[in-house]
Coordinates of C-alpha atoms and ligand atoms in Angstrom, one line a residue:
M990 CA 90.6 264.6 111.0
K991 CA 93.3 266.4 112.9
E992 CA 92.0 264.6 116.0
L993 CA 92.3 261.2 114.2
F994 CA 95.9 262.0 113.2
K995 CA 96.8 263.0 116.8
D996 CA 95.2 259.9 118.3
L997 CA 97.0 257.6 115.8
V998 CA 100.3 259.3 116.7
H999 CA 99.5 258.7 120.4
L1000 CA 98.8 255.0 119.7
V1001 CA 101.8 254.1 117.5
G1002 CA 104.2 257.0 117.7
E1003 CA 105.0 259.9 115.4
S1004 CA 107.4 258.0 113.0
A1005 CA 104.6 255.5 112.3
V1006 CA 102.1 258.0 110.9
L1007 CA 102.7 259.8 107.6
G1008 CA 100.6 262.8 106.7
E1009 CA 102.6 265.1 104.4
A1010 CA 101.6 265.1 100.7
Q1011 CA 105.1 264.0 99.6
E1012 CA 105.1 261.2 102.2
L1013 CA 101.7 259.9 101.0
A1014 CA 102.6 260.0 97.3
P1015 CA 104.0 256.5 96.9
Y1016 CA 101.0 255.0 98.8
V1017 CA 98.2 256.7 97.0
A1018 CA 99.2 255.9 93.4
D1019 CA 99.3 252.4 91.9
V1020 CA 102.2 250.7 90.2
R1021 CA 101.0 251.3 86.7
G1022 CA 100.2 255.0 87.4
R1023 CA 96.5 254.5 86.4
Y1024 CA 94.9 255.2 89.8
Q1025 CA 95.5 258.2 92.1
G1026 CA 93.7 258.3 95.4
D1027 CA 93.6 260.3 98.6
A1028 CA 94.0 259.4 102.3
V1029 CA 94.2 261.3 105.6
C1030 CA 97.4 259.5 106.5
V1031 CA 99.4 256.3 106.3
V1032 CA 99.8 254.3 109.5
R1033 CA 102.7 251.7 109.7
P1034 CA 102.2 249.7 112.9
R1035 CA 105.1 247.5 114.2
S1036 CA 103.1 244.7 115.8
T1037 CA 99.8 242.8 115.6
E1038 CA 98.6 244.5 118.8
E1039 CA 99.3 247.9 117.3
V1040 CA 97.3 246.9 114.1
A1041 CA 94.4 245.8 116.4
Q1042 CA 94.5 249.2 118.2
V1043 CA 94.6 251.2 115.0
V1044 CA 91.7 249.1 113.6
K1045 CA 89.6 249.7 116.7
L1046 CA 90.2 253.4 116.7
C1047 CA 89.3 253.8 113.0
V1048 CA 86.2 251.6 113.2
D1049 CA 85.0 253.4 116.3
R1050 CA 85.1 256.6 114.2
S1051 CA 83.8 255.1 110.9
V1052 CA 87.1 255.8 109.1
P1053 CA 87.7 253.7 106.0
I1054 CA 90.8 251.4 106.1
Q1055 CA 92.9 250.7 103.1
P1056 CA 95.1 247.7 103.8
Q1057 CA 98.3 247.9 101.8
G1058 CA 101.3 245.6 101.3
G1059 CA 103.9 246.3 98.5
N1060 CA 101.4 248.3 96.4
T1061 CA 102.1 246.2 93.3
S1062 CA 98.4 245.4 92.7
L1063 CA 97.7 245.5 88.9
C1064 CA 93.9 246.1 89.4
G1065 CA 93.8 249.2 91.6
G1066 CA 93.1 247.1 94.7
S1067 CA 95.7 248.6 97.0
V1068 CA 95.1 252.4 96.7
P1069 CA 92.1 254.4 97.9
Y1070 CA 89.7 256.2 95.7
A1071 CA 90.1 259.9 94.9
G1072 CA 88.4 262.0 97.7
E1073 CA 88.5 259.1 100.2
R1074 CA 89.1 260.3 103.8
G1075 CA 90.5 257.2 105.2
V1076 CA 93.7 255.6 106.5
I1077 CA 96.1 253.5 104.6
L1078 CA 97.3 250.7 106.9
S1079 CA 100.7 249.6 105.6
L1080 CA 102.3 246.4 106.8
S1081 CA 105.7 247.5 105.7
R1082 CA 107.2 247.6 109.2
M1083 CA 106.0 244.1 110.2
R1084 CA 108.9 242.2 108.5
R1085 CA 110.0 239.6 111.1
I1086 CA 110.6 236.0 110.3
R1087 CA 109.1 234.5 113.4
E1088 CA 110.1 230.9 113.0
V1089 CA 111.6 228.5 110.5
D1090 CA 110.8 224.8 111.1
A1091 CA 112.8 222.9 108.5
A1092 CA 111.8 219.5 109.9
N1093 CA 108.1 220.5 109.4
N1094 CA 108.8 222.2 106.1
S1095 CA 107.2 225.4 107.4
I1096 CA 108.1 229.1 108.0
T1097 CA 106.1 231.7 110.0
V1098 CA 106.5 235.2 108.9
E1099 CA 104.9 238.6 109.4
A1100 CA 102.7 240.0 106.7
G1101 CA 105.1 242.8 105.7
C1102 CA 107.9 240.4 104.7
V1103 CA 108.8 240.9 101.1
L1104 CA 108.4 237.7 99.1
A1105 CA 112.0 237.6 98.0
E1106 CA 113.1 237.7 101.7
V1107 CA 111.0 234.7 102.5
Q1108 CA 112.4 232.8 99.5
R1109 CA 115.9 233.5 100.8
A1110 CA 115.1 232.5 104.3
A1111 CA 113.8 229.2 103.0
V1112 CA 117.0 228.6 101.0
D1113 CA 119.1 229.3 104.1
V1114 CA 117.7 226.2 105.7
G1115 CA 117.8 224.1 102.6
R1116 CA 114.2 224.5 101.7
F1117 CA 112.2 226.2 98.9
Y1118 CA 109.2 228.7 99.0
P1119 CA 107.8 228.3 95.5
V1120 CA 105.6 231.4 95.0
S1121 CA 107.6 233.5 92.5
L1122 CA 106.5 236.6 90.4
G1123 CA 107.9 239.6 88.7
A1124 CA 107.2 241.9 91.7
E1125 CA 108.8 239.5 94.2
G1126 CA 111.4 242.2 95.2
S1127 CA 108.7 244.4 96.5
C1128 CA 105.3 242.6 97.0
Q1129 CA 104.7 241.3 100.5
I1130 CA 103.4 238.0 101.9
G1131 CA 100.3 239.7 103.3
G1132 CA 99.5 241.1 99.8
N1133 CA 100.3 237.7 98.2
I1134 CA 97.8 236.0 100.5
A1135 CA 95.2 238.7 100.1
T1136 CA 95.3 238.3 96.3
N1137 CA 96.0 234.5 96.3
A1138 CA 99.0 235.4 94.0
G1139 CA 99.9 232.9 91.3
G1140 CA 103.1 233.5 89.3
T1141 CA 105.5 231.1 87.6
G1142 CA 105.6 228.2 90.0
V1143 CA 101.8 227.3 90.1
L1144 CA 102.1 224.5 87.6
R1145 CA 104.2 222.4 90.1
Y1146 CA 103.4 224.0 93.5
G1147 CA 100.0 225.6 93.3
N1148 CA 98.9 229.2 94.0
T1149 CA 99.6 231.0 97.3
R1150 CA 96.5 229.3 98.7
E1151 CA 98.1 225.9 98.4
N1152 CA 101.1 227.2 100.3
V1153 CA 99.4 228.7 103.3
L1154 CA 99.1 226.5 106.4
G1155 CA 97.9 229.1 108.9
L1156 CA 97.1 232.8 109.4
E1157 CA 97.0 235.5 112.0
V1158 CA 94.4 238.1 111.2
V1159 CA 93.1 241.3 112.9
L1160 CA 89.4 241.2 112.2
P1161 CA 87.3 244.3 111.4
N1162 CA 86.1 244.5 115.0
G1163 CA 89.7 244.7 116.3
T1164 CA 89.9 241.2 117.7
I1165 CA 92.9 239.0 116.7
W1166 CA 92.3 235.6 115.2
Q1167 CA 95.2 233.4 116.1
G1168 CA 95.3 230.7 113.4
L1169 CA 99.0 230.2 112.9
R1170 CA 98.9 226.4 112.8
A1171 CA 101.6 224.5 111.0
L1172 CA 99.5 221.4 110.2
R1173 CA 98.8 219.6 107.0
K1174 CA 95.7 217.9 108.5
N1175 CA 93.2 219.6 110.7
N1176 CA 89.5 219.0 110.1
T1177 CA 88.0 220.9 113.0
G1178 CA 85.1 222.8 111.4
F1179 CA 85.4 225.4 108.7
D1180 CA 88.9 226.0 107.5
L1181 CA 88.8 229.7 108.2
K1182 CA 92.2 230.6 106.6
H1183 CA 90.7 230.1 103.2
L1184 CA 88.2 232.9 103.8
F1185 CA 91.1 235.4 104.0
V1186 CA 93.2 234.0 101.1
G1187 CA 92.1 236.1 98.1
S1188 CA 89.9 238.4 100.3
E1189 CA 91.7 241.5 98.9
G1190 CA 91.7 243.4 102.1
L1191 CA 87.9 243.3 102.5
L1192 CA 87.7 241.1 105.6
G1193 CA 90.4 242.3 107.9
I1194 CA 94.2 242.7 108.1
I1195 CA 96.5 239.6 107.7
T1196 CA 99.3 240.2 110.1
A1197 CA 101.3 236.9 109.9
A1198 CA 101.3 233.6 108.1
T1199 CA 102.7 230.1 108.4
L1200 CA 103.7 228.9 104.9
R1201 CA 104.5 225.6 103.4
L1202 CA 108.1 224.9 102.4
H1203 CA 109.2 222.3 99.9
P1204 CA 112.5 220.4 99.2
L1205 CA 115.1 222.5 97.5
N1206 CA 115.9 221.3 94.0
T1207 CA 119.6 221.0 93.6
C1208 CA 119.4 221.1 89.8
H1209 CA 117.5 223.5 87.6
L1210 CA 117.5 223.5 83.8
A1211 CA 115.9 226.4 81.9
A1212 CA 115.1 226.0 78.2
W1213 CA 114.0 228.6 75.7
L1214 CA 111.8 227.0 73.1
A1215 CA 110.2 228.3 69.8
P1216 CA 107.0 226.3 69.0
V1217 CA 105.8 226.8 65.5
S1218 CA 102.3 227.9 66.8
I1219 CA 100.3 228.2 69.9
D1220 CA 98.7 224.9 69.1
A1221 CA 102.1 223.3 69.0
A1222 CA 103.0 225.0 72.3
V1223 CA 100.0 223.3 74.0
E1224 CA 100.9 219.9 72.5
L1225 CA 104.5 220.3 73.6
L1226 CA 103.3 221.1 77.2
G1227 CA 101.4 217.8 77.2
R1228 CA 104.5 215.9 76.0
V1229 CA 106.8 217.5 78.6
Q1230 CA 104.4 216.8 81.4
S1231 CA 104.0 213.2 80.3
S1232 CA 107.7 212.7 80.1
L1233 CA 109.0 214.7 83.0
G1234 CA 106.0 214.8 85.3
P1235 CA 106.3 217.1 88.3
R1236 CA 109.9 217.9 87.4
L1237 CA 108.4 220.5 85.0
T1238 CA 108.1 223.6 87.3
A1239 CA 107.3 226.3 84.8
F1240 CA 106.0 226.6 81.3
E1241 CA 105.8 230.3 80.4
A1242 CA 104.7 231.6 77.0
M1243 CA 105.1 234.8 75.1
N1244 CA 104.3 235.8 71.5
A1245 CA 106.8 237.6 69.2
A1246 CA 105.2 240.9 69.9
Q1247 CA 105.8 240.6 73.6
L1248 CA 109.3 239.4 73.2
Q1249 CA 110.2 242.2 70.8
T1250 CA 108.5 244.8 73.0
T1251 CA 110.6 243.7 75.9
L1252 CA 113.9 243.7 74.0
Q1253 CA 113.1 247.1 72.6
H1254 CA 112.2 248.8 75.9
M1255 CA 114.4 246.9 78.5
P1256 CA 117.9 247.4 77.1
G1257 CA 120.7 245.0 77.7
Q1258 CA 118.6 241.9 77.1
Q1259 CA 119.2 239.3 74.4
S1260 CA 116.8 236.8 73.1
P1261 CA 118.2 233.2 73.2
L1262 CA 116.5 232.5 69.9
D1263 CA 115.4 234.6 66.8
P1264 CA 112.8 237.0 68.3
A1265 CA 110.9 237.0 65.0
L1266 CA 109.8 233.4 65.6
P1267 CA 106.0 233.6 66.4
W1268 CA 106.0 232.0 69.9
H1269 CA 108.5 231.6 72.7
I1270 CA 108.4 229.3 75.8
L1271 CA 110.5 229.5 78.9
A1272 CA 110.4 226.0 80.5
E1273 CA 112.1 225.1 83.7
I1274 CA 112.8 221.6 85.0
G1275 CA 113.8 221.1 88.6
D1276 CA 114.9 218.0 90.5
A1277 CA 117.1 216.8 93.3
S1278 CA 118.8 214.3 90.9
D1279 CA 122.0 214.7 88.8
E1280 CA 121.9 217.4 86.1
A1281 CA 123.5 215.3 83.4
G1282 CA 120.6 212.7 83.4
L1283 CA 118.0 215.5 83.4
R1284 CA 119.7 217.4 80.6
T1285 CA 119.8 214.2 78.4
S1286 CA 116.1 213.5 79.0
L1287 CA 115.2 217.1 78.1
E1288 CA 117.4 217.3 75.1
N1289 CA 116.1 214.0 73.7
L1290 CA 112.5 215.2 74.1
L1291 CA 113.3 218.5 72.4
Q1292 CA 115.0 216.8 69.5
T1293 CA 111.9 214.6 68.9
A1294 CA 109.7 217.8 69.1
I1295 CA 111.9 219.4 66.4
S1296 CA 111.7 216.3 64.2
D1297 CA 107.9 216.2 64.6
G1298 CA 107.6 219.8 63.5
L1299 CA 106.4 221.1 66.8
L1300 CA 109.5 223.2 67.5
S1301 CA 111.5 225.3 65.1
D1302 CA 114.3 225.9 67.5
A1303 CA 115.4 225.3 71.2
A1304 CA 118.2 226.5 73.5
V1305 CA 118.9 224.9 76.9
A1306 CA 120.8 227.2 79.3
S1307 CA 124.2 225.8 79.9
N1308 CA 125.0 227.7 83.1
E1309 CA 123.3 229.7 85.8
A1310 CA 124.0 233.1 84.1
Q1311 CA 122.1 232.0 81.0
R1312 CA 119.3 230.7 83.0
A1313 CA 119.0 233.9 85.0
A1314 CA 119.1 235.9 81.7
M1315 CA 116.1 234.0 80.4
W1316 CA 114.2 234.7 83.6
T1317 CA 115.1 238.4 83.4
I1318 CA 113.4 238.7 80.1
R1319 CA 110.3 236.9 81.5
H1320 CA 110.2 239.2 84.5
S1321 CA 110.6 242.4 82.5
V1322 CA 107.4 242.1 80.5
T1323 CA 105.1 244.3 82.7
E1324 CA 107.6 247.2 82.8
A1325 CA 108.2 246.9 79.0
I1326 CA 104.5 247.1 78.2
K1327 CA 104.1 250.1 80.5
K1328 CA 106.9 251.9 78.5
A1329 CA 105.6 250.8 75.1
G1330 CA 102.2 252.4 75.1
R1331 CA 98.7 252.1 76.6
G1332 CA 97.7 248.5 77.1
V1333 CA 94.2 247.3 77.7
N1334 CA 95.1 244.4 80.0
H1335 CA 93.5 241.1 80.7
D1336 CA 94.5 238.3 83.1
I1337 CA 92.4 235.5 81.8
A1338 CA 92.4 231.7 82.2
V1339 CA 90.7 229.1 80.2
P1340 CA 91.2 225.3 80.2
V1341 CA 94.6 224.6 78.7
S1342 CA 92.9 222.6 75.9
K1343 CA 91.1 225.9 74.9
I1344 CA 94.1 228.2 74.9
A1345 CA 94.8 228.0 71.2
E1346 CA 91.1 228.6 70.3
F1347 CA 91.1 231.7 72.6
V1348 CA 94.2 233.1 70.8
H1349 CA 92.9 232.3 67.3
R1350 CA 89.5 233.9 68.0
V1351 CA 90.3 237.0 70.0
G1352 CA 93.6 238.3 68.4
P1353 CA 92.3 238.6 64.8
A1354 CA 88.9 240.0 65.9
L1355 CA 90.6 242.8 67.8
E1356 CA 93.0 243.5 64.9
Q1357 CA 90.1 243.8 62.6
R1358 CA 88.2 246.2 64.9
F1359 CA 91.1 248.5 65.8
A1360 CA 93.6 249.3 63.1
G1361 CA 97.1 249.3 64.4
V1362 CA 96.4 247.6 67.7
Q1363 CA 99.2 245.2 68.7
I1364 CA 98.3 241.9 70.4
V1365 CA 100.8 241.2 73.1
I1366 CA 100.6 237.9 74.9
V1367 CA 102.6 236.6 77.8
G1368 CA 101.5 234.1 80.4
H1369 CA 101.6 231.0 82.5
L1370 CA 100.6 228.6 79.7
G1371 CA 100.9 225.6 81.9
D1372 CA 98.1 227.0 84.1
G1373 CA 95.9 228.1 81.2
N1374 CA 96.5 231.7 82.3
L1375 CA 97.4 234.4 79.7
H1376 CA 98.1 238.1 80.2
F1377 CA 96.5 239.3 77.0
V1378 CA 97.1 242.9 76.1
A1379 CA 95.6 245.0 73.4
L1380 CA 98.5 247.5 73.0
F1381 CA 98.0 251.0 71.5
T1382 CA 100.7 253.5 70.9
H1383 CA 100.4 256.6 73.0
E1384 CA 99.5 258.6 69.9
A1385 CA 96.7 256.2 68.9
W1386 CA 95.4 256.1 72.5
N1387 CA 95.4 259.9 72.8
A1388 CA 93.4 260.2 69.6
F1389 CA 90.5 258.2 71.0
S1390 CA 87.7 260.6 71.9
D1391 CA 86.3 258.2 74.5
P1392 CA 89.1 255.9 75.8
Q1393 CA 86.7 254.3 78.3
A1394 CA 84.4 253.2 75.5
V1395 CA 87.5 251.5 73.8
I1396 CA 88.4 249.7 77.1
D1397 CA 84.8 248.5 77.5
E1398 CA 84.6 247.3 73.9
V1399 CA 87.9 245.4 74.1
H1400 CA 86.9 243.9 77.4
R1401 CA 83.5 242.8 76.0
L1402 CA 85.1 241.1 73.1
V1403 CA 87.8 239.3 75.2
Y1404 CA 85.7 238.3 78.1
G1405 CA 82.8 237.2 75.9
V1406 CA 85.1 234.6 74.3
V1407 CA 86.6 233.7 77.7
A1408 CA 83.1 233.0 79.1
E1409 CA 82.1 230.9 76.1
L1410 CA 85.2 228.8 76.7
G1411 CA 84.4 228.3 80.4
G1412 CA 87.2 230.6 81.6
T1413 CA 87.6 233.4 84.1
F1414 CA 88.2 237.1 83.6
S1415 CA 90.6 237.3 86.5
A1416 CA 93.0 234.4 86.9
E1417 CA 95.5 235.7 89.5
H1418 CA 95.6 239.5 89.8
G1419 CA 92.2 239.8 91.6
I1420 CA 89.4 242.3 91.1
G1421 CA 90.3 245.4 92.9
R1422 CA 88.4 248.2 91.3
Y1423 CA 89.4 247.3 87.7
L1424 CA 87.0 244.5 87.2
L1425 CA 83.9 245.5 89.2
A1426 CA 81.7 245.7 86.1
E1427 CA 82.8 242.2 85.1
M1428 CA 82.0 240.8 88.6
R1429 CA 78.5 242.2 88.1
Q1430 CA 78.2 240.7 84.6
Y1431 CA 79.8 237.3 84.9
K1432 CA 79.3 236.2 88.5
S1433 CA 76.0 234.7 89.4
E1434 CA 73.6 236.5 91.8
V1435 CA 74.0 233.5 94.1
E1436 CA 77.8 234.0 94.3
L1437 CA 77.6 237.8 94.7
A1438 CA 74.9 237.4 97.5
L1439 CA 77.1 235.0 99.4
M1440 CA 80.1 237.3 99.1
R1441 CA 78.0 240.2 100.4
T1442 CA 76.7 238.1 103.3
I1443 CA 80.3 237.2 104.3
K1444 CA 81.5 240.8 103.9
H1445 CA 78.6 242.1 106.0
A1446 CA 79.1 239.5 108.7
L1447 CA 82.7 240.5 109.2
D1448 CA 82.6 244.2 108.3
P1449 CA 79.0 245.4 108.7
R1450 CA 80.0 249.1 108.2
G1451 CA 81.9 248.4 105.0
L1452 CA 85.0 250.2 106.1
F1453 CA 87.7 247.7 104.8
N1454 CA 88.8 248.5 101.3
P1455 CA 85.5 250.0 100.5
E1456 CA 83.8 249.8 97.0
K1457 CA 86.3 247.2 95.7
V1458 CA 85.8 243.6 94.6
I1459 CA 82.1 243.1 95.3
P1460 CA 79.7 245.3 93.3
Q1461 CA 76.8 246.8 95.3
Ligands
FAD407 C1 105.9 243.4 87.6 C2 104.8 242.7 88.2 C3 104.6 241.4 88.0 C4 103.5 240.7 88.6 N1 103.3 239.4 88.4 C5 102.3 238.7 89.0 C6 102.2 237.3 88.8 O1 102.9 236.7 88.0 N2 101.2 236.7 89.4 C7 100.3 237.4 90.3 O2 99.5 236.7 90.9 N3 100.5 238.7 90.5 C8 101.4 239.4 89.8 N4 101.5 240.7 90.0 C9 100.6 241.5 90.9 C10 101.0 241.7 92.4 O3 102.4 241.7 92.5 C11 100.3 240.6 93.3 O4 98.9 240.8 93.3 C12 100.9 240.6 94.7 O5 100.4 239.5 95.4 C13 100.4 241.9 95.5 O6 101.1 242.0 96.7 P1 101.4 243.4 97.4 O7 102.1 243.1 98.7 O8 102.0 244.3 96.5 O9 99.9 243.8 97.7 P2 99.2 245.2 97.5 O10 99.3 245.6 96.0 O11 99.7 246.2 98.4 O12 97.7 244.8 97.8 C14 96.9 243.9 97.0 C15 95.6 243.7 97.7 O13 95.8 243.0 98.9 C16 95.3 243.8 100.0 N5 96.3 243.6 101.1 C17 97.6 243.8 101.0 N6 98.2 243.4 102.2 C18 97.2 243.0 103.0 C19 97.2 242.5 104.3 N7 98.3 242.3 105.1 N8 96.0 242.1 104.9 C20 94.9 242.2 104.1 N9 94.9 242.7 102.9 C21 96.0 243.1 102.3 C22 95.2 245.2 99.5 O14 94.2 245.9 100.2 C23 94.8 245.0 98.1 O15 93.5 244.7 97.9 C24 102.6 241.4 89.4 C25 102.8 242.8 89.6 C26 103.9 243.5 89.0 C27 104.0 244.9 89.3

């Protein structure tokens, strides 16, 4: 391994290869502190050509490669296993914005660009890059693409997949696929970029992307709403969509337990409405028209919803600071849960029409089975996607003699209902290592065999992000 280290330094320079334990520490542990891995070193190339050279060298010597972006994966996808003797290939030094083409509504960026930087670069030319999520200050475009990240803008603008026009990828054999096209139409055989969107580092290294930009809304209105129940929240969503159409850009839900947990563990935040109300929605409306007209339409709609008994209260942000404060609460939920206890997390999606049934069936069943468990729910209701957490206090968790058996039982219960309702056990976070057993259980043999065939065709020696995503 000393030889490998020396040859990597020879290829990319000393400062690009990290090998000391304290240097490796932030790269081998995941963001929730649930997985701790090992690696020979971290390599941080500065160009696509350097990535290709590193890949060739590692593959020639059968060294596993762990692609890594911002390391914000919530399913253990971005860190190696304990005992792994491979290389972490970090894109963090590839942060150039290569081109912004405002007339074409597109931007070409290197994979290591942090999502928030890309959002800002779009605004600088009067455009909008719509993918937005709690980790946007540290997750990278390459990681977003490799996980097909969702977030809060999916309702209006789609997942990352819908916002990728072209890709540049270093394939597992070290060749560079140059697919950085900025076209909306191009029916010339298989659309290969889709193979790499959501590939979770199994099929090569994404080194750059051309992304779709959108018009920049000049007016944004955020509203904090308190529907009387989850059923009322779903009905309200339909009403807002019918009335405001694509101007509705986000419809985020959380239950009282999630809001209270966030207020308790993330000091300095204030709920716009009584936090004891059972459900809370953060809705955002965006448009290029005048704010006064939009505000009137929204307020009329909310007034009717209150009269009809769907909403018990509502608050429309009256300035940018109030709007930002609402979003801060929404973006703090993951950190708050981490502080509050040990959560058994689920990132599920069901058809929107089945969301209420899911909540009514799963919450009470878990409460009956595990005394003291707290059901904490937050999610992108407009997409049918809930982050559903069975939260235990640290004391309760430590008292379990077999915590893995608890996780398995909770998963079985939740995913069983999800499957009955025609849903998915991973809506946007991906599979990583966390959901390998569910892949085996819920994906058909036909799907798994196809995935194995594709993986084997590109990475016959199984060196890229080994033993993740596809169960053997
Ligand atoms: C607070 C918080 C909020 C979050 N909210 C959301 C949310 O709303 N929606 C959502 O979808 N996710 C969310 N996430 C999860 C996470 O941020 C996303 O999955 C994100 O897209 C990961 O990007 P990353 O750069 O951190 O990738 P990493 O975590 O580094 O890697 C993720 C996967 O992509 C692979 N990968 C990374 N870069 C490359 C590359 N250049 N080429 C090939 N493979 C690569 C890795 O091997 C790994 O399998 C959240 C996470 C946190 C901590």
